[in-house]
Amino acid sequence: MNYVFRLRVCVMILVMVRFRMYSMDHSCWRQIRTPNGGMKEAQFLCLIVFASMTLYRKRFSNISTRMISFLSKSLSTHLLNVSDLKTEEGQWNYRGRPLEKSFLYDIVSNSIDSVDVDKFDYLLRDSHHAAIAIPFNQNSVMRLMDWMRPLDVIEQLPNGRALKYSRICFAVKVIDDVDSVGQSRYMLHEKLYSHHTVRAYEYMVLQALISADHYLHFEGDDRRRYQLSRTYENLGAFLKTDDSIIQMVENSSLDELKSASRILRDLSFRILPKLIGTVMMRNSNNCTQDKVKHRIYELADSNIVSEEDFIICIRSMHRGMGVEKHPMNEVFFYDHKAHAQQLEPYRIDQALLKHKSSLFGGSQSIMIYVSATTKAKSN
């Protein structure tokens, strides 16, 4: 295959796999996947091969290990430090593409500064369908595409070594457009993804799935049957856990699924847990749902509510790199008025960042609900 064709195939595989990952990561499914909430590395690679075989119709299914490595790292959602890019011996750590092509890892899932086309896609799509106005728009995309370019940057590593590699940098004139990516992500989490009603829906769907877990089994590609909560052990079974499960449970006439079906019917009639309060957190290191629930129950009237009636949700909203880290601190800019041979990448001045945006990456809060049955008892 020639280079252009391989590049197109690579992009299509990235789109297919990322779409599937997005459906897993942005719903209550993320809470029932694996014990630590993520996919195994082997499953992730299998998902890439699965997408490539679907795309190639088995004709070009034998994609190289190098391409799989590149796709895997391009889609990684783990936040990186610059020191992760090189081994202890000083060698380039990413085997999929050479050091001079390192900027390619900034495109789809940018783990260093969190500005990538994956965010461009879902910010525009979700804000449009939810009719939520955000700073980031199609004009922002066009401006960023017009004023981005790969440049060599030099980073000092903790061990004293210097790392020179290529990053996607932006003209300083589009600094507001770059900042709007993180701002818009925070706004959508506040008004949509982490809205208190959405979290209540997620909680009830999760309870329905937990209730139905023992009675839902899926056949894997090894011909074995896997319980819903164990489907992460086999990719073939895992890929069958889509939204159709909800409809299947809701319409089931099995006695074993009556409890789960009732929960889903309550959702249809909007019988939801009631939000009774939200508290902002300054330090969440020692804060857990159980501790909060126990403390609230100590202050409540035990004749009306039990500890199980309280539902605690710890909500974390940020600009893409966690609550403490601001993405703009990691983005490189260049002076677009300088000569092409004299372009020097640099990070934004902290005083300017403070003037334009909050220095904090996000916020955390505790949302306190009571169950619908508790509301009925109190009435």
Coordinates of C-alpha atoms in Angstrom, one line a residue:
M1 CA 0.0 0.0 0.0
N2 CA 1.3 3.5 -0.8
Y3 CA 1.8 6.1 1.9
V4 CA -1.3 8.1 1.1
F5 CA -3.6 5.1 1.1
R6 CA -2.1 3.8 4.4
L7 CA -2.6 7.3 5.9
R8 CA -6.3 7.3 4.9
V9 CA -6.8 3.8 6.2
C10 CA -5.1 4.8 9.5
V11 CA -7.4 7.8 9.9
M12 CA -10.5 5.7 9.2
I13 CA -9.5 3.1 11.7
L14 CA -8.9 5.9 14.3
V15 CA -12.4 7.2 13.6
M16 CA -14.1 3.8 14.0
V17 CA -12.3 2.8 17.1
R18 CA -12.6 6.2 18.8
F19 CA -16.3 6.3 18.1
R20 CA -16.7 2.9 19.8
M21 CA -14.5 4.1 22.8
Y22 CA -16.5 7.3 23.1
S23 CA -19.8 5.3 23.5
M24 CA -18.1 3.3 26.3
D25 CA -16.4 6.2 28.1
H26 CA -19.3 8.7 28.2
S27 CA -22.1 6.7 29.8
C28 CA -22.9 4.5 32.8
W29 CA -21.2 1.6 30.9
R30 CA -17.9 3.0 32.1
Q31 CA -18.8 1.9 35.6
I32 CA -19.4 -1.8 34.8
R33 CA -16.6 -2.5 32.4
T34 CA -13.6 -3.7 34.4
P35 CA -12.7 -3.5 38.1
N36 CA -10.5 -0.4 37.4
G37 CA -12.9 1.1 34.9
G38 CA -10.8 0.6 31.8
M39 CA -10.2 -1.9 29.0
K40 CA -7.3 -4.3 29.0
E41 CA -4.5 -3.4 26.7
A42 CA -4.9 -6.7 24.8
Q43 CA -8.6 -5.9 24.3
F44 CA -7.8 -2.5 23.0
L45 CA -5.4 -3.9 20.4
C46 CA -8.0 -6.4 19.4
L47 CA -10.5 -3.6 19.0
I48 CA -8.1 -1.9 16.6
V49 CA -7.6 -5.2 14.6
F50 CA -11.4 -5.7 14.6
A51 CA -11.9 -2.2 13.1
S52 CA -9.2 -2.8 10.5
M53 CA -10.6 -6.1 9.4
T54 CA -14.1 -4.5 9.1
L55 CA -12.6 -1.7 7.0
Y56 CA -10.4 -3.9 4.8
R57 CA -12.9 -6.7 4.4
K58 CA -10.1 -9.1 5.4
R59 CA -8.1 -8.2 2.3
F60 CA -5.6 -6.1 4.2
S61 CA -6.3 -7.4 7.7
N62 CA -2.7 -8.2 8.4
I63 CA -1.8 -4.7 9.5
S64 CA 1.7 -4.2 10.9
T65 CA 2.7 -4.2 14.6
R66 CA 4.1 -0.7 14.0
M67 CA 0.7 0.6 12.8
I68 CA -1.1 -1.0 15.8
S69 CA 1.4 0.6 18.1
F70 CA 0.8 4.0 16.5
L71 CA -3.0 3.6 16.6
S72 CA -2.9 2.5 20.2
K73 CA -0.8 5.5 21.4
S74 CA -2.8 7.9 19.2
L75 CA -6.0 6.9 21.0
S76 CA -4.6 6.7 24.5
T77 CA -6.5 8.8 27.0
H78 CA -3.9 8.6 29.8
L79 CA -2.4 11.9 30.7
L80 CA 1.3 12.0 30.0
N81 CA 4.3 13.8 31.4
V82 CA 7.0 14.9 29.0
S83 CA 9.3 12.4 30.7
D84 CA 7.0 9.5 29.5
L85 CA 8.0 10.3 25.9
K86 CA 11.6 8.9 26.4
T87 CA 13.0 5.8 28.1
E88 CA 15.5 5.9 30.9
E89 CA 18.2 5.4 28.3
G90 CA 17.1 8.5 26.4
Q91 CA 15.4 6.7 23.5
W92 CA 12.2 7.7 21.9
N93 CA 9.5 5.8 23.7
Y94 CA 6.8 5.6 21.0
R95 CA 7.5 2.9 18.4
G96 CA 4.6 3.6 16.1
R97 CA 6.2 6.7 14.5
P98 CA 9.7 8.2 14.7
L99 CA 10.7 11.2 16.7
E100 CA 10.5 13.6 13.8
K101 CA 6.8 12.6 13.4
S102 CA 6.0 12.9 17.1
F103 CA 3.5 15.7 16.4
L104 CA 1.1 13.1 14.9
Y105 CA 0.3 12.0 18.5
D106 CA -1.1 15.4 19.2
I107 CA -3.9 15.1 16.6
V108 CA -6.6 12.6 17.8
S109 CA -6.2 12.2 21.5
N110 CA -3.6 14.7 22.8
S111 CA -2.5 13.5 26.2
I112 CA -0.1 16.4 26.8
D113 CA -2.2 19.6 26.4
S114 CA -5.6 18.1 25.7
V115 CA -6.3 20.1 22.5
D116 CA -7.2 17.5 19.8
V117 CA -9.7 16.8 17.1
D118 CA -11.6 14.3 19.2
K119 CA -12.7 17.2 21.4
F120 CA -13.4 19.4 18.4
D121 CA -15.8 16.7 17.2
Y122 CA -17.9 16.1 20.4
L123 CA -17.9 19.7 21.5
L124 CA -19.5 20.8 18.2
R125 CA -21.8 17.8 18.0
D126 CA -23.1 17.7 21.5
S127 CA -23.5 21.5 21.9
H128 CA -25.5 21.5 18.6
H129 CA -27.9 18.6 19.5
A130 CA -28.3 19.9 23.1
A131 CA -28.8 23.5 22.0
I132 CA -26.1 24.7 24.4
A133 CA -24.2 27.8 23.4
I134 CA -20.4 27.4 24.0
P135 CA -17.4 29.6 23.1
F136 CA -16.0 26.9 20.8
N137 CA -17.6 26.8 17.3
Q138 CA -16.9 26.0 13.7
N139 CA -15.1 29.3 13.2
S140 CA -12.8 28.3 16.0
V141 CA -12.0 25.0 14.3
M142 CA -11.2 26.8 11.0
R143 CA -9.0 29.3 12.8
L144 CA -7.1 26.6 14.7
M145 CA -6.6 24.6 11.5
D146 CA -5.3 27.7 9.7
W147 CA -2.9 28.7 12.4
M148 CA -1.5 25.4 13.7
R149 CA 1.8 24.0 12.6
P150 CA 4.4 21.4 13.8
L151 CA 7.5 22.9 15.4
D152 CA 10.5 21.5 17.3
V153 CA 10.3 22.1 21.0
I154 CA 12.9 21.4 23.7
E155 CA 11.9 20.1 27.1
Q156 CA 14.0 19.6 30.2
L157 CA 13.4 16.2 31.8
P158 CA 13.7 15.5 35.5
N159 CA 16.9 13.5 35.0
G160 CA 18.6 16.5 33.6
R161 CA 18.4 15.4 29.9
A162 CA 16.8 17.5 27.2
L163 CA 14.2 16.2 24.9
K164 CA 13.8 17.7 21.4
Y165 CA 10.7 16.6 19.6
S166 CA 7.9 17.9 17.4
R167 CA 4.6 19.4 18.8
I168 CA 1.6 21.0 17.2
C169 CA 1.9 24.7 18.0
F170 CA -0.6 27.5 17.5
A171 CA -0.2 31.2 16.5
V172 CA -0.5 33.5 19.4
K173 CA -3.4 35.3 17.6
V174 CA -5.7 32.3 18.2
I175 CA -5.0 32.0 21.9
D176 CA -8.6 32.7 22.8
D177 CA -9.7 29.9 20.4
V178 CA -7.4 27.4 22.0
D179 CA -8.6 28.4 25.5
S180 CA -12.2 28.0 24.3
V181 CA -11.7 24.3 23.9
G182 CA -11.1 23.8 27.6
Q183 CA -13.8 26.3 28.6
S184 CA -16.4 24.6 26.4
R185 CA -15.5 21.2 27.7
Y186 CA -16.1 22.5 31.3
M187 CA -19.4 24.1 30.3
L188 CA -20.7 21.0 28.6
H189 CA -19.9 18.9 31.7
E190 CA -21.6 21.5 33.9
K191 CA -24.7 21.8 31.8
L192 CA -25.0 18.4 30.2
Y193 CA -22.6 15.5 30.9
S194 CA -22.5 16.0 34.7
H195 CA -25.8 17.8 35.1
H196 CA -27.6 16.6 38.3
T197 CA -30.5 15.1 36.3
V198 CA -28.1 13.2 33.9
R199 CA -26.3 11.8 36.9
A200 CA -29.6 10.7 38.5
Y201 CA -30.5 8.9 35.2
E202 CA -27.0 7.2 35.1
Y203 CA -27.4 6.1 38.7
M204 CA -30.8 4.4 38.0
V205 CA -29.6 2.8 34.8
L206 CA -26.6 1.4 36.7
Q207 CA -28.9 0.0 39.4
A208 CA -31.0 -1.7 36.8
L209 CA -28.0 -3.2 35.2
I210 CA -26.6 -4.4 38.5
S211 CA -30.0 -6.0 39.3
A212 CA -30.1 -7.7 35.9
D213 CA -26.4 -8.7 35.9
H214 CA -26.8 -12.3 36.9
Y215 CA -29.4 -13.0 34.2
L216 CA -27.7 -11.3 31.2
H217 CA -25.1 -13.4 29.4
F218 CA -23.3 -12.8 26.1
E219 CA -21.5 -15.3 23.9
G220 CA -17.9 -14.5 23.3
D221 CA -15.7 -15.3 20.3
D222 CA -14.5 -18.3 22.2
R223 CA -18.0 -19.7 22.4
R224 CA -18.2 -19.2 26.1
R225 CA -21.0 -17.2 27.8
Y226 CA -20.1 -14.2 29.9
Q227 CA -22.1 -12.5 32.6
L228 CA -22.7 -8.8 31.8
S229 CA -20.2 -7.6 34.5
R230 CA -17.6 -10.1 33.1
T231 CA -17.9 -9.2 29.4
Y232 CA -14.6 -7.2 29.7
E233 CA -12.8 -10.6 29.7
N234 CA -13.7 -11.3 26.1
L235 CA -13.8 -8.7 23.3
G236 CA -16.5 -10.6 21.3
A237 CA -18.8 -10.5 24.3
F238 CA -17.8 -7.0 25.2
L239 CA -18.8 -5.6 21.8
K240 CA -22.3 -6.9 22.2
T241 CA -23.0 -4.7 25.3
D242 CA -24.6 -1.8 23.6
D243 CA -27.7 0.3 24.4
S244 CA -30.1 -2.4 23.2
I245 CA -29.6 -4.1 26.6
I246 CA -31.7 -1.4 28.2
Q247 CA -34.7 -2.0 25.9
M248 CA -34.3 -5.8 26.3
V249 CA -34.5 -5.5 30.1
E250 CA -37.3 -3.0 30.1
N251 CA -39.5 -5.2 27.9
S252 CA -38.6 -8.5 29.5
S253 CA -41.4 -10.6 31.1
L254 CA -38.9 -12.8 33.1
D255 CA -39.6 -12.7 36.9
E256 CA -35.8 -12.4 37.5
L257 CA -35.7 -9.1 35.7
K258 CA -38.8 -7.5 37.3
S259 CA -36.8 -5.4 39.6
A260 CA -34.6 -4.0 36.8
S261 CA -37.6 -3.5 34.6
R262 CA -39.4 -1.5 37.2
I263 CA -36.4 0.8 37.6
L264 CA -36.3 1.4 33.9
R265 CA -40.0 2.1 33.8
D266 CA -39.6 4.6 36.6
L267 CA -37.1 6.4 34.3
S268 CA -39.7 6.5 31.6
F269 CA -42.0 8.4 34.0
R270 CA -39.2 10.5 35.3
I271 CA -39.4 9.1 38.8
L272 CA -35.9 10.1 39.8
P273 CA -33.8 10.6 42.9
K274 CA -34.2 14.1 44.2
L275 CA -31.2 16.4 44.5
I276 CA -31.3 18.1 47.9
G277 CA -28.0 19.8 47.9
T278 CA -24.6 20.5 46.3
V279 CA -21.4 21.2 48.2
M280 CA -18.2 22.4 46.6
M281 CA -15.0 20.7 47.7
R282 CA -11.6 22.2 48.2
N283 CA -9.7 19.0 49.0
S284 CA -11.1 15.7 47.9
N285 CA -8.2 13.4 48.9
N286 CA -10.0 12.0 51.9
C287 CA -13.5 12.3 50.7
T288 CA -15.5 9.2 49.7
Q289 CA -19.1 8.5 49.0
D290 CA -19.5 6.2 52.0
K291 CA -18.0 8.8 54.4
V292 CA -20.3 11.6 53.1
K293 CA -23.3 9.3 53.3
H294 CA -22.6 8.3 56.8
R295 CA -22.0 11.9 58.0
I296 CA -25.3 13.1 56.4
Y297 CA -27.2 10.2 58.0
E298 CA -25.9 11.3 61.4
L299 CA -27.5 14.7 60.9
A300 CA -30.8 13.4 59.4
D301 CA -34.0 12.2 61.1
S302 CA -33.7 8.4 61.3
N303 CA -37.4 8.0 61.6
I304 CA -37.9 9.3 58.1
V305 CA -34.8 8.2 56.2
S306 CA -32.3 5.4 56.3
E307 CA -28.7 5.6 55.3
E308 CA -29.5 3.6 52.1
D309 CA -31.9 6.4 51.1
F310 CA -29.1 8.8 50.4
I311 CA -27.3 8.8 47.1
I312 CA -24.0 10.5 46.9
C313 CA -22.3 11.6 43.7
I314 CA -18.8 13.2 43.6
R315 CA -18.7 15.3 40.5
S316 CA -15.4 16.3 38.9
M317 CA -15.5 18.9 36.1
H318 CA -12.3 20.1 34.4
R319 CA -10.9 21.4 31.1
G320 CA -9.4 18.1 30.1
M321 CA -6.4 17.5 32.3
G322 CA -7.8 17.2 35.8
V323 CA -8.9 19.6 38.4
E324 CA -5.5 20.9 39.4
K325 CA -3.9 21.3 35.9
H326 CA -4.8 23.9 33.3
P327 CA -4.3 22.7 29.7
M328 CA -3.1 26.2 28.6
N329 CA 0.0 25.7 30.7
E330 CA 1.1 22.9 28.3
V331 CA 0.1 24.5 24.9
F332 CA 2.9 25.9 22.8
F333 CA 2.4 29.1 20.7
Y334 CA 4.5 30.9 18.2
D335 CA 4.7 34.5 16.8
H336 CA 2.9 34.4 13.5
K337 CA 4.5 37.7 12.4
A338 CA 8.0 36.2 12.6
H339 CA 9.8 34.8 9.6
A340 CA 9.2 31.2 8.9
Q341 CA 12.8 30.3 9.7
Q342 CA 12.7 32.2 13.0
L343 CA 9.6 30.6 14.6
E344 CA 10.3 29.8 18.2
P345 CA 7.6 27.9 20.2
Y346 CA 6.9 29.2 23.8
R347 CA 4.3 28.7 26.5
I348 CA 1.9 31.4 27.5
D349 CA 2.9 33.9 30.2
Q350 CA 1.1 33.1 33.5
A351 CA 0.1 36.7 34.0
L352 CA -1.7 36.7 30.6
L353 CA -3.3 33.3 31.4
K354 CA -4.6 34.7 34.8
H355 CA -6.1 37.6 32.9
K356 CA -7.9 35.5 30.3
S357 CA -8.9 32.4 32.3
S358 CA -9.1 30.8 35.7
L359 CA -5.8 29.3 36.8
F360 CA -7.5 26.2 38.0
G361 CA -8.2 23.3 35.7
G362 CA -11.7 22.6 37.2
S363 CA -13.7 22.0 40.2
Q364 CA -15.1 19.1 42.4
S365 CA -18.4 19.0 44.2
I366 CA -20.6 16.6 46.1
M367 CA -24.2 16.1 44.9
I368 CA -26.6 14.7 47.5
Y369 CA -29.8 12.9 46.4
V370 CA -32.6 11.1 48.2
S371 CA -34.3 8.2 46.5
A372 CA -37.8 8.5 45.1
T373 CA -39.2 6.2 47.8
T374 CA -37.9 8.5 50.5
K375 CA -39.8 11.4 48.9
A376 CA -43.0 9.3 49.0
K377 CA -42.5 8.5 52.7
S378 CA -41.8 12.1 53.7
N379 CA -45.0 13.2 51.9

